[in-house]
């Protein structure tokens, strides 16, 4: 993962190499980069060549159609009414790293209102994983008040209790964290959706779990051989759709989703993003942690940037651009926030 | 020419790869493959020893079951194996590795015998149930030590449970040589016999099989319900299959540790009680022929599934009996019997590999 500035630097180098007579085979799913850099492009889908084109002349939509096989749906982003008080807020959260390779979090504060999508940008390894674990409840924070859901301190609760109170979470690892790989989808439905009446007198109701899994498979267009399919038999995109669907069906007040479209094909990614927009417009708070700036700019209302375990002020999407956010990601950017003050409490070290 | 062929043979490579879905056919075929391989290899083995393989295999597997006494001994030995393996499977599914069921069995036998010999209910019908409760508590208490250490101090339960087995064996040895030695026992290291009210009834006075086998049947059913149907069993299995997913869902790992160790300790303690209140009737320095360790094999042969464990327990018990029978009627040394047992268990566990993995031939490269 590179910042936009680093990508430009890389492209300069690649162009120079090709000018010197070196042939370069560039493999990417990022259509803008391919259009920017390449002179000819071959598109693959399901192990087959589906088209060859000159990317400089083709539009992103044409390339996407070759990749997906159909036109991508247009993103529908309506403006929305925000809730009066934040649904989820993190205040002054400081957390030591769990391992030497981990990242400590330094007095992080953020707020997410109902009706908006809040993005957290950053180069990987700057504390995103730790922040996600602290919000989700996989790690207990030092003080209960560090994380507040609808006015209730939840920092001392485990992930299950936080989910009971209305916090949804989709982790970036689907296999082994969001889902149990050798288990059927119905058994994976039980993982978090057991609170939807699937447990009676301590016994798991497998029939209800199967029905729930079938419902998610139909509603979120998951390609799977029914609720008996094993989680590790699904493609990354389809498993992601299943996990996102499962968490949304729990009807959370706030949903935290980490790397929603990692390894997900363009069609499924568009579907996931549209789903996030839809639930935020129905009054829920959505927090997206992502390394893909395009994705954040496409769907988020506000963006925070995380760098060296510190979080920037919030940036309104309308008042910022990829350049600004990119600089903040490297920790050398100046930043403007809503009130116009700059770089307060921000880490300049590289 | 030969060299060229050899080179070709060398380039015939096989790759082991994970299956996308565990193979159902293989799940059924694996035990048959293992049995087939064992019969072929052991036949060669017996032939090289100058033995008739058909006769030897018959003596091993069929002869022990041709008499009523054989059947009685078969179930009598299978019962504790199945009981302990059921308890172990609950922990094993959650990655809680209790290797010390043998020690918990010994402690259960000690506490049960203590109640049977020294409590003032000698003539009461309550004595046997009280002994069962004492056995369960003894096994659980012994398993609670590694549970506490693992939960609070993150010690390795494999080492702690194993080492506690030796301590339990020494406590037993001290008791039967010292304070609990039968004063009328001609100085033999053993306790007095348990009173009649403290013994399970036998079905027929000619054979040793007793009513405690019903306890094992009940435990098998409970284990099946717990592992296959209960939500708590599901939560523990998630913790074993994907610890991060358990944390993601908010399932407590310390609950898994406690339940896994206490359940297996209770089962082993109960098995110890069933031994003293059944075939043994008293404590002596050797009360178990290694049931606690053999049950680990039974649990894995049964793929940690209650019904599989019943089959695994019956098989291992038959192997014990068959091993004795070939020694008695064919005069084979016990080491031959052990080699044969090891061979069968090895093939059984190894062929389970084929359920989740497959071999694929890699295209031969021409030289």
XYZ file of C-alpha atoms in Angstrom:
717
model
C 0.000 0.000 0.000
C 1.411 3.331 -1.084
C 0.277 6.903 -0.556
C -0.922 8.746 -3.673
C 2.331 10.712 -3.694
C 4.381 7.542 -3.560
C 2.287 6.077 -6.369
C 3.169 9.068 -8.561
C 6.833 8.593 -7.712
C 6.591 4.903 -8.623
C 4.908 5.737 -11.922
C 7.662 8.198 -12.814
C 10.216 5.481 -12.257
C 8.224 2.957 -14.270
C 7.796 5.410 -17.162
C 11.507 6.114 -17.136
C 12.252 2.395 -17.248
C 9.908 1.862 -20.178
C 11.414 4.856 -22.006
C 14.771 3.176 -21.634
C 13.380 0.171 -23.494
C 12.276 -2.090 -20.667
C 8.928 -3.845 -21.118
C 6.751 -3.760 -18.036
C 3.884 -6.049 -17.189
C 1.702 -4.250 -14.638
C -0.950 -6.280 -12.826
C -3.579 -4.263 -10.967
C -7.291 -3.973 -10.307
C -7.026 -0.212 -9.956
C -8.485 1.066 -13.178
C -7.234 4.643 -12.870
C -3.677 3.472 -12.454
C -3.920 1.202 -15.468
C -5.351 4.032 -17.571
C -2.719 6.403 -16.332
C 0.270 4.140 -16.850
C -0.303 1.488 -19.497
C -0.326 1.505 -23.281
C -2.308 -1.689 -23.710
C -4.355 -3.758 -21.310
C -5.614 -7.336 -21.183
C -8.571 -7.956 -18.919
C -9.049 -11.286 -17.135
C -12.170 -12.643 -15.518
C -12.555 -16.121 -13.997
C -9.255 -17.232 -15.538
C -10.225 -16.138 -19.056
C -9.271 -13.197 -21.205
C -12.388 -11.075 -21.574
C -10.956 -8.182 -23.548
C -7.947 -6.325 -24.854
C -7.948 -2.593 -25.150
C -5.945 0.587 -25.159
C -6.582 1.841 -21.637
C -5.620 5.396 -22.554
C -8.670 5.566 -24.815
C -11.080 3.436 -22.782
C -13.072 4.802 -19.868
C -12.967 3.268 -16.406
C -16.540 2.144 -16.898
C -15.621 0.232 -20.072
C -12.740 -1.502 -18.320
C -14.942 -2.311 -15.358
C -17.568 -3.827 -17.636
C -14.936 -6.177 -19.073
C -13.811 -7.103 -15.561
C -17.247 -7.640 -14.082
C -19.211 -8.709 -17.151
C -21.941 -6.155 -16.662
C -22.289 -2.462 -16.045
C -21.430 -1.340 -12.549
C -24.362 0.163 -10.717
C -23.999 3.868 -10.093
C -23.364 4.846 -6.502
C -26.398 6.474 -5.001
C -25.333 8.867 -2.293
C -28.186 10.908 -0.910
C -27.681 13.606 1.611
C -28.996 12.688 5.012
C -29.990 14.027 8.381
C -27.479 13.480 11.158
C -28.501 12.309 14.596
C -28.361 14.929 17.357
C -25.696 13.173 19.375
C -22.913 10.907 18.122
C -23.896 7.226 18.158
C -20.343 6.026 18.639
C -17.568 8.083 20.113
C -14.009 7.334 21.098
C -12.443 9.843 23.427
C -8.829 10.197 24.299
C -8.133 6.501 23.793
C -4.580 5.481 24.609
C -3.605 1.828 24.333
C -0.236 0.114 24.549
C 0.744 -2.173 21.675
C 0.198 -5.858 22.440
C 3.373 -6.982 20.682
C 6.658 -5.457 19.567
C 5.401 -5.266 15.984
C 2.146 -3.638 17.076
C 1.402 0.047 17.239
C 0.411 1.957 20.365
C -2.607 4.221 20.108
C -2.071 7.768 21.366
C -5.070 9.758 22.642
C -7.414 8.993 19.789
C -10.752 10.771 19.631
C -13.427 10.317 17.002
C -17.163 10.609 16.662
C -19.651 9.016 14.320
C -23.206 10.340 14.030
C -26.194 8.411 12.833
C -26.710 9.004 9.127
C -23.095 9.406 8.093
C -20.188 7.312 6.920
C -16.916 8.190 8.580
C -13.705 7.025 6.950
C -10.358 6.301 8.576
C -7.523 6.522 6.080
C -3.924 5.565 6.616
C -1.018 3.454 5.456
C -1.354 -0.033 6.926
C 0.342 -0.680 10.245
C -0.265 2.784 11.661
C -2.672 1.579 14.331
C -5.769 0.665 12.307
C -5.807 -2.913 13.598
C -5.395 -1.817 17.212
C -8.092 0.850 16.861
C -10.516 -1.630 15.298
C -9.873 -4.166 18.088
C -10.351 -1.494 20.768
C -13.661 -0.351 19.279
C -14.969 -3.851 18.546
C -14.198 -5.182 22.011
C -11.621 -7.753 20.971
C -9.391 -5.676 23.215
C -10.684 -4.145 26.412
C -9.682 -0.496 26.793
C -8.153 0.991 29.935
C -11.279 2.903 30.918
C -14.904 2.097 30.141
C -15.448 5.705 29.009
C -12.826 5.402 26.246
C -15.509 4.024 23.938
C -19.098 5.227 24.233
C -22.076 3.820 22.328
C -25.246 5.910 22.480
C -24.185 7.506 25.743
C -23.238 4.212 27.372
C -19.577 3.497 28.212
C -18.619 0.158 26.623
C -14.811 0.115 26.810
C -14.847 -2.561 29.523
C -17.156 -4.958 27.648
C -16.140 -7.865 25.423
C -17.090 -8.026 21.763
C -20.229 -10.084 22.399
C -21.643 -7.645 24.957
C -20.866 -4.680 22.708
C -22.694 -6.437 19.880
C -25.668 -6.965 22.214
C -25.788 -3.201 22.699
C -25.825 -2.509 18.955
C -22.236 -2.333 17.744
C -21.571 -4.211 14.518
C -18.076 -5.089 13.321
C -16.671 -6.548 10.124
C -12.946 -7.329 10.448
C -10.456 -7.252 7.595
C -9.592 -10.956 7.967
C -12.565 -12.933 6.793
C -11.129 -16.419 7.259
C -10.352 -17.186 10.873
C -11.752 -13.970 12.348
C -14.975 -12.909 10.669
C -15.755 -16.532 9.872
C -14.572 -19.979 10.961
C -12.987 -21.464 7.790
C -13.999 -25.147 8.029
C -17.540 -24.368 9.206
C -20.668 -24.203 7.086
C -22.212 -20.802 6.427
C -25.129 -21.739 8.675
C -22.665 -22.451 11.503
C -20.949 -19.175 10.743
C -24.312 -17.435 10.960
C -24.481 -18.682 14.547
C -21.164 -16.965 15.315
C -22.741 -13.542 15.846
C -26.390 -13.952 14.810
C -27.083 -16.427 17.643
C -28.601 -13.475 19.479
C -31.453 -13.487 16.958
C -33.321 -16.249 18.764
C -31.091 -19.090 17.619
C -30.358 -20.345 21.148
C -33.050 -21.875 23.332
C -32.349 -23.559 26.692
C -28.651 -23.562 25.816
C -29.226 -25.494 22.598
C -28.351 -24.049 19.212
C -31.242 -24.011 16.772
C -29.546 -25.210 13.573
C -32.709 -24.822 11.528
C -32.996 -21.137 12.359
C -29.300 -20.668 11.628
C -29.772 -22.271 8.193
C -32.755 -20.039 7.465
C -30.810 -16.969 8.511
C -27.843 -17.981 6.340
C -30.134 -18.602 3.347
C -31.722 -15.209 3.867
C -28.313 -13.496 3.898
C -27.188 -15.471 0.836
C -30.273 -14.370 -1.140
C -30.433 -10.791 0.044
C -26.728 -10.001 -0.368
C -26.305 -12.029 -3.570
C -23.670 -14.346 -2.100
C -22.533 -16.953 -4.617
C -22.473 -20.154 -2.543
C -23.946 -23.634 -2.703
C -26.493 -22.846 -0.050
C -26.113 -22.533 3.722
C -24.209 -25.842 3.880
C -21.256 -24.433 1.895
C -18.033 -24.249 3.897
C -16.742 -20.726 4.530
C -13.279 -21.460 3.139
C -14.838 -22.710 -0.096
C -16.190 -19.238 -0.924
C -14.281 -16.580 -2.842
C -13.050 -13.637 -0.777
C -15.702 -11.324 -2.197
C -18.577 -13.668 -1.582
C -17.504 -14.457 1.958
C -17.183 -10.714 2.580
C -20.720 -10.169 1.303
C -21.906 -12.927 3.639
C -20.141 -11.438 6.681
C -21.271 -7.890 5.906
C -24.807 -9.158 5.388
C -24.740 -11.130 8.630
C -23.600 -8.116 10.634
C -26.094 -5.750 8.979
C -28.966 -8.159 9.574
C -28.227 -7.833 13.302
C -29.419 -4.262 12.837
C -26.538 -2.488 14.593
C -26.760 1.157 15.647
C -23.128 1.646 14.664
C -21.184 -0.502 12.198
C -17.391 -0.594 12.087
C -16.023 -2.154 8.950
C -12.365 -2.692 8.260
C -11.031 -2.903 4.688
C -14.504 -3.563 3.245
C -13.289 -4.333 -0.257
C -9.896 -5.988 0.235
C -9.507 -8.726 -2.352
C -13.102 -8.230 -3.416
C -13.912 -8.064 -7.135
C -15.179 -4.783 -8.562
C -18.803 -5.896 -8.728
C -18.957 -7.148 -5.150
C -17.068 -4.070 -3.929
C -19.662 -1.765 -5.478
C -22.394 -3.828 -3.838
C -20.750 -3.634 -0.413
C -20.218 0.146 -0.700
C -23.798 0.764 -1.775
C -25.013 -1.341 1.163
C -22.951 0.769 3.567
C -24.362 3.974 2.104
C -27.888 2.623 2.362
C -27.642 1.658 6.018
C -26.024 4.972 6.940
C -28.901 6.761 5.190
C -31.338 4.810 7.303
C -29.887 6.438 10.413
C -27.077 4.123 11.428
C -23.506 5.279 12.004
C -20.889 3.647 9.766
C -17.134 3.774 10.267
C -14.961 2.510 7.416
C -11.266 1.786 7.914
C -9.608 1.567 4.523
C -6.333 2.025 2.709
C -8.119 2.764 -0.548
C -8.512 6.511 -0.773
C -10.746 6.194 -3.834
C -13.123 4.110 -1.824
C -13.175 6.538 1.080
C -13.723 9.546 -1.157
C -16.485 7.741 -3.003
C -18.604 6.899 -0.002
C -17.548 8.782 3.146
C -18.969 12.021 4.477
C -16.008 12.725 6.733
C -12.496 11.308 6.832
C -9.981 10.933 9.635
C -6.373 10.001 8.927
C -4.411 7.686 11.212
C -0.625 7.892 11.318
C 1.840 6.570 13.923
C -1.036 5.629 16.203
C -2.499 9.145 16.203
C -5.691 10.296 14.573
C -6.001 13.588 12.691
C -8.878 16.028 13.048
C -11.865 15.130 10.963
C -11.894 16.354 7.358
C -15.076 17.054 5.447
C -14.973 15.249 2.137
C -16.157 18.318 0.274
C -13.356 20.441 1.688
C -10.420 18.106 1.227
C -8.790 16.113 -1.542
C -6.619 13.071 -2.135
C -3.501 15.252 -1.966
C -4.225 16.531 1.566
C -5.147 13.142 2.905
C -2.121 11.566 1.258
C 0.212 14.000 3.002
C -1.452 13.322 6.348
C -0.986 9.612 5.778
C 2.764 10.075 5.623
C 2.700 12.246 8.717
C 4.187 15.290 6.997
C 1.001 17.003 5.853
C -0.374 20.253 7.059
C -4.028 19.911 7.657
C -7.076 22.029 7.834
C -10.068 21.003 9.808
C -13.601 22.236 10.115
C -12.695 25.197 12.262
C -9.624 26.094 10.251
C -6.988 25.416 12.885
C -3.991 23.475 11.665
C -1.882 20.493 12.655
C -2.835 20.581 16.287
C -1.422 17.642 18.172
C -0.137 15.981 15.087
C 2.959 13.922 14.687
C 5.528 15.221 12.216
C 7.982 12.389 12.563
C 8.448 10.228 9.489
C 18.352 -46.902 -20.318
C 17.862 -47.778 -16.664
C 19.339 -44.465 -15.680
C 16.889 -42.648 -17.927
C 14.018 -44.518 -16.356
C 15.245 -43.662 -12.924
C 15.442 -40.036 -13.842
C 11.915 -40.151 -15.083
C 10.784 -41.834 -11.937
C 12.417 -39.079 -9.968
C 10.527 -36.428 -11.855
C 7.186 -38.031 -11.014
C 6.323 -35.607 -8.285
C 3.289 -35.490 -6.081
C 1.944 -32.448 -4.423
C -0.075 -32.438 -1.219
C -2.816 -29.874 -1.297
C -5.698 -28.946 0.970
C -9.166 -29.824 -0.253
C -11.663 -26.993 -0.539
C -14.199 -29.146 1.282
C -13.441 -32.201 3.426
C -14.210 -35.272 1.364
C -17.249 -37.217 2.544
C -16.266 -40.339 0.642
C -12.820 -40.222 2.241
C -14.323 -39.764 5.702
C -15.957 -43.171 5.221
C -13.144 -44.732 3.215
C -10.277 -43.744 5.537
C -10.897 -46.466 8.153
C -11.259 -49.059 5.365
C -8.014 -47.928 3.735
C -6.307 -48.132 7.130
C -7.686 -51.616 7.779
C -6.634 -52.776 4.309
C -3.116 -51.423 4.711
C -2.807 -52.956 8.172
C -3.905 -56.377 6.902
C -1.475 -56.266 3.959
C 1.547 -54.988 5.882
C 0.923 -57.106 8.967
C 0.458 -60.217 6.789
C 3.901 -59.621 5.319
C 5.182 -59.029 8.820
C 3.627 -62.263 10.172
C 4.875 -64.249 7.147
C 8.454 -63.150 7.772
C 8.034 -64.454 11.337
C 6.853 -67.777 9.963
C 3.284 -67.303 11.152
C 0.087 -67.984 9.287
C -1.334 -64.465 8.745
C -4.950 -65.662 8.527
C -4.750 -67.554 11.760
C -2.947 -64.705 13.512
C -5.433 -62.072 12.408
C -8.295 -64.373 13.352
C -6.787 -64.898 16.785
C -6.314 -61.175 17.185
C -9.713 -59.900 16.117
C -12.264 -62.708 16.231
C -11.241 -65.229 18.835
C -11.501 -62.848 21.811
C -15.160 -62.264 20.970
C -16.190 -65.915 20.609
C -16.747 -66.445 24.327
C -19.123 -64.752 26.749
C -16.206 -63.933 28.999
C -14.447 -62.354 26.021
C -17.442 -60.141 25.290
C -17.679 -59.179 28.944
C -13.984 -58.250 29.105
C -14.273 -56.375 25.789
C -17.016 -54.056 27.095
C -15.417 -53.839 30.540
C -12.172 -52.457 29.059
C -13.920 -50.307 26.434
C -16.110 -48.563 29.005
C -13.448 -46.466 30.811
C -11.694 -45.716 27.512
C -14.907 -44.368 25.981
C -15.869 -42.476 29.129
C -12.512 -40.714 29.441
C -12.263 -40.022 25.699
C -15.698 -38.353 25.769
C -14.471 -35.944 28.426
C -11.189 -35.323 26.626
C -12.920 -34.600 23.318
C -14.746 -31.651 24.879
C -11.435 -30.018 25.746
C -9.595 -31.127 22.611
C -12.219 -29.472 20.415
C -11.370 -26.192 22.146
C -7.591 -26.708 21.872
C -7.371 -27.505 25.578
C -4.920 -30.396 25.720
C -5.470 -32.465 28.817
C -2.815 -35.182 28.587
C -3.129 -36.097 32.259
C -6.423 -38.004 32.353
C -4.461 -40.880 33.889
C -3.655 -38.715 36.911
C -7.246 -37.505 37.204
C -8.397 -41.127 37.020
C -6.084 -42.015 39.894
C -7.288 -39.096 42.002
C -10.919 -40.026 41.304
C -10.191 -43.584 42.375
C -8.508 -42.337 45.568
C -11.326 -39.983 46.605
C -14.001 -42.576 45.762
C -12.194 -45.256 47.763
C -11.728 -42.842 50.662
C -15.485 -42.267 50.771
C -16.211 -45.979 50.344
C -13.891 -47.101 53.119
C -13.994 -44.373 55.710
C -17.391 -42.659 55.554
C -19.988 -43.871 58.064
C -22.502 -44.946 55.399
C -21.083 -48.420 54.895
C -24.484 -50.138 54.750
C -26.397 -47.372 53.003
C -27.617 -47.439 49.397
C -26.261 -43.908 49.169
C -22.690 -45.117 49.407
C -22.231 -45.862 45.706
C -23.687 -42.520 44.487
C -21.562 -40.708 47.073
C -18.478 -42.511 45.822
C -19.353 -41.507 42.252
C -19.688 -37.877 43.320
C -16.379 -38.121 45.189
C -14.689 -39.621 42.117
C -15.982 -36.820 39.904
C -14.860 -34.188 42.399
C -11.432 -35.806 42.796
C -10.827 -35.821 39.038
C -12.151 -32.294 38.626
C -10.048 -30.961 41.486
C -6.915 -32.486 39.980
C -7.787 -30.941 36.589
C -8.600 -27.596 38.198
C -4.905 -27.078 39.016
C -3.785 -26.901 35.359
C -6.965 -24.941 34.511
C -6.127 -22.302 37.096
C -2.485 -22.138 36.030
C -3.359 -21.893 32.341
C -6.094 -19.315 32.870
C -4.215 -17.065 35.283
C -0.575 -17.622 34.428
C -0.737 -18.928 30.878
C 1.196 -22.071 31.726
C 1.161 -24.925 29.235
C -1.566 -27.362 30.278
C 0.070 -30.220 28.337
C 3.089 -30.169 30.642
C 1.200 -29.462 33.842
C -1.415 -32.188 33.350
C 1.260 -34.700 32.403
C 3.453 -33.918 35.392
C 0.491 -34.031 37.769
C -0.072 -37.618 36.599
C 3.197 -38.659 38.208
C 2.320 -36.830 41.398
C -1.060 -38.585 41.521
C 0.598 -41.971 40.997
C 2.996 -41.261 43.861
C 0.183 -40.136 46.176
C -1.600 -43.400 45.389
C 1.564 -45.366 46.065
C 2.091 -43.599 49.379
C -1.503 -44.234 50.481
C -1.509 -47.951 49.721
C 1.936 -48.490 51.193
C 1.212 -46.304 54.196
C -1.876 -44.917 55.880
C -4.525 -46.771 53.841
C -2.834 -50.168 53.800
C -5.174 -52.952 54.818
C -4.108 -54.011 58.344
C -5.300 -57.533 57.568
C -3.763 -57.636 54.120
C -0.564 -59.551 54.899
C 1.451 -56.391 54.268
C 0.461 -56.237 50.598
C 0.378 -52.650 49.324
C -3.391 -52.430 48.949
C -6.427 -51.120 50.820
C -9.174 -53.188 52.364
C -11.910 -54.361 50.013
C -14.772 -51.934 49.494
C -18.042 -52.847 51.231
C -20.701 -54.483 49.094
C -22.809 -51.316 49.033
C -19.817 -49.584 47.467
C -19.589 -51.937 44.495
C -21.433 -51.958 41.175
C -23.559 -55.061 40.650
C -22.385 -57.532 38.044
C -24.740 -58.961 35.419
C -23.554 -62.522 36.016
C -21.271 -63.719 38.765
C -19.196 -65.641 36.230
C -18.102 -62.452 34.468
C -16.698 -59.110 35.523
C -18.888 -56.768 33.441
C -20.951 -54.572 35.776
C -23.728 -52.000 35.696
C -21.323 -49.052 35.550
C -21.401 -49.459 31.765
C -24.767 -47.635 31.817
C -22.977 -44.558 33.170
C -20.731 -44.610 30.118
C -23.750 -44.876 27.814
C -25.325 -41.824 29.464
C -22.065 -39.859 29.237
C -21.763 -40.688 25.521
C -25.254 -39.315 24.898
C -24.543 -36.194 26.980
C -21.277 -35.630 25.144
C -22.998 -35.929 21.781
C -25.662 -33.420 22.802
C -23.050 -31.047 24.221
C -20.676 -31.097 21.252
C -23.184 -31.359 18.410
C -26.210 -29.470 19.647
C -25.476 -27.136 22.544
C -24.473 -23.521 22.052
C -21.762 -23.781 24.698
C -20.245 -26.711 22.800
C -20.381 -24.642 19.626
C -18.643 -21.715 21.308
C -15.850 -23.975 22.561
C -15.377 -25.529 19.122
C -15.068 -22.071 17.567
C -12.341 -21.293 20.106
C -10.481 -24.387 18.947
C -10.991 -23.993 15.206
C -10.400 -20.233 15.015
C -9.361 -18.434 18.212
C -9.553 -15.013 16.545
C -13.129 -15.700 15.469
C -13.990 -16.587 19.067
C -12.528 -13.282 20.254
C -14.357 -11.498 17.419
C -17.630 -13.040 18.578
C -16.861 -12.360 22.250
C -16.657 -16.016 23.347
C -14.615 -16.333 26.525
C -11.409 -18.338 26.200
C -11.023 -18.827 29.942
C -14.473 -20.452 30.079
C -13.261 -22.895 27.418
C -10.154 -23.708 29.448
C -12.137 -24.334 32.637
C -14.927 -26.323 31.034
C -12.518 -28.334 28.867
C -10.327 -29.354 31.786
C -13.078 -29.836 34.360
C -15.219 -31.952 32.011
C -12.320 -34.229 31.141
C -11.191 -34.364 34.768
C -14.712 -35.304 35.881
C -14.951 -38.075 33.266
C -11.532 -39.467 34.186
C -12.279 -39.296 37.913
C -15.557 -41.127 37.337
C -13.723 -43.775 35.324
C -11.316 -44.235 38.238
C -14.236 -44.639 40.606
C -15.807 -47.206 38.246
C -12.593 -49.222 38.235
C -12.292 -49.465 42.017
C -16.024 -49.998 42.518
C -16.049 -52.532 39.681
C -13.387 -55.054 38.703
C -10.793 -53.984 41.302
C -12.754 -53.618 44.546
C -9.808 -51.929 46.261
C -6.878 -49.625 45.641
C -3.472 -51.000 44.740
C -0.383 -49.275 43.263
C -1.454 -50.095 39.675
C -5.123 -49.401 39.201
C -5.142 -48.543 35.487
C -3.354 -50.182 32.563
C -2.939 -46.700 31.076
C -6.598 -45.996 30.287
C -6.005 -42.271 30.678
C -3.324 -42.224 27.987
C -5.026 -44.716 25.672
C -8.178 -42.584 25.800
C -6.256 -39.830 23.993
C -5.820 -42.214 21.065
C -9.476 -43.229 21.319
C -10.550 -39.575 21.160
C -8.552 -39.033 17.972
C -9.536 -42.309 16.325
C -13.106 -41.204 16.979
C -12.335 -37.779 15.427
C -13.496 -36.130 18.659
C -17.057 -37.237 17.921
C -19.066 -39.124 20.551
C -20.173 -41.900 18.196
C -16.707 -42.208 16.682
C -15.298 -42.462 20.202
C -17.553 -45.452 20.961
C -16.159 -47.222 17.891
C -12.613 -46.174 18.752
C -12.972 -47.410 22.335
C -14.343 -50.758 21.202
C -11.463 -51.105 18.733
C -8.739 -50.282 21.227
C -10.269 -52.583 23.805
C -10.311 -55.359 21.216
C -6.659 -54.663 20.455
C -5.841 -55.091 24.147
C -7.707 -58.412 24.263
C -6.314 -59.597 20.933
C -2.818 -58.803 22.101
C -3.358 -61.014 25.147
C -4.968 -63.758 23.102
C -2.108 -64.079 20.595
C 0.324 -64.223 23.486
C -1.667 -66.970 25.162
C -2.761 -69.138 22.259
C -0.011 -68.533 19.680
C 2.795 -67.834 22.095
C 3.752 -64.579 20.379
C 5.910 -62.198 22.380
C 4.048 -59.156 23.673
C 6.262 -56.866 21.562
C 4.788 -58.405 18.381
C 1.312 -57.608 19.630
C 2.399 -54.057 20.397
C 3.916 -53.597 16.934
C 0.671 -54.751 15.384
C -1.404 -52.430 17.554
C 0.868 -49.523 16.741
C 0.619 -50.293 13.034
C -3.176 -50.211 13.017
C -3.389 -47.002 15.046
C -0.778 -45.355 12.857
C -2.619 -46.197 9.640
C -5.952 -45.112 11.113
C -4.749 -41.703 12.180
C -2.620 -41.198 9.060
C -5.449 -42.019 6.669
C -7.607 -39.340 8.278
C -5.196 -36.943 6.596
C -6.822 -37.857 3.269
C -10.136 -36.372 4.390
C -8.786 -32.840 4.296
C -5.871 -33.197 1.901
C -5.229 -34.901 -1.396
C -2.256 -35.912 -3.476
C -1.999 -34.512 -6.940
C 0.438 -35.671 -9.564
C 2.501 -32.837 -10.941
C 3.056 -32.919 -14.694
C 6.201 -34.844 -15.571
C 8.977 -32.813 -17.049
C 10.770 -34.467 -19.959
C 14.569 -34.553 -19.723
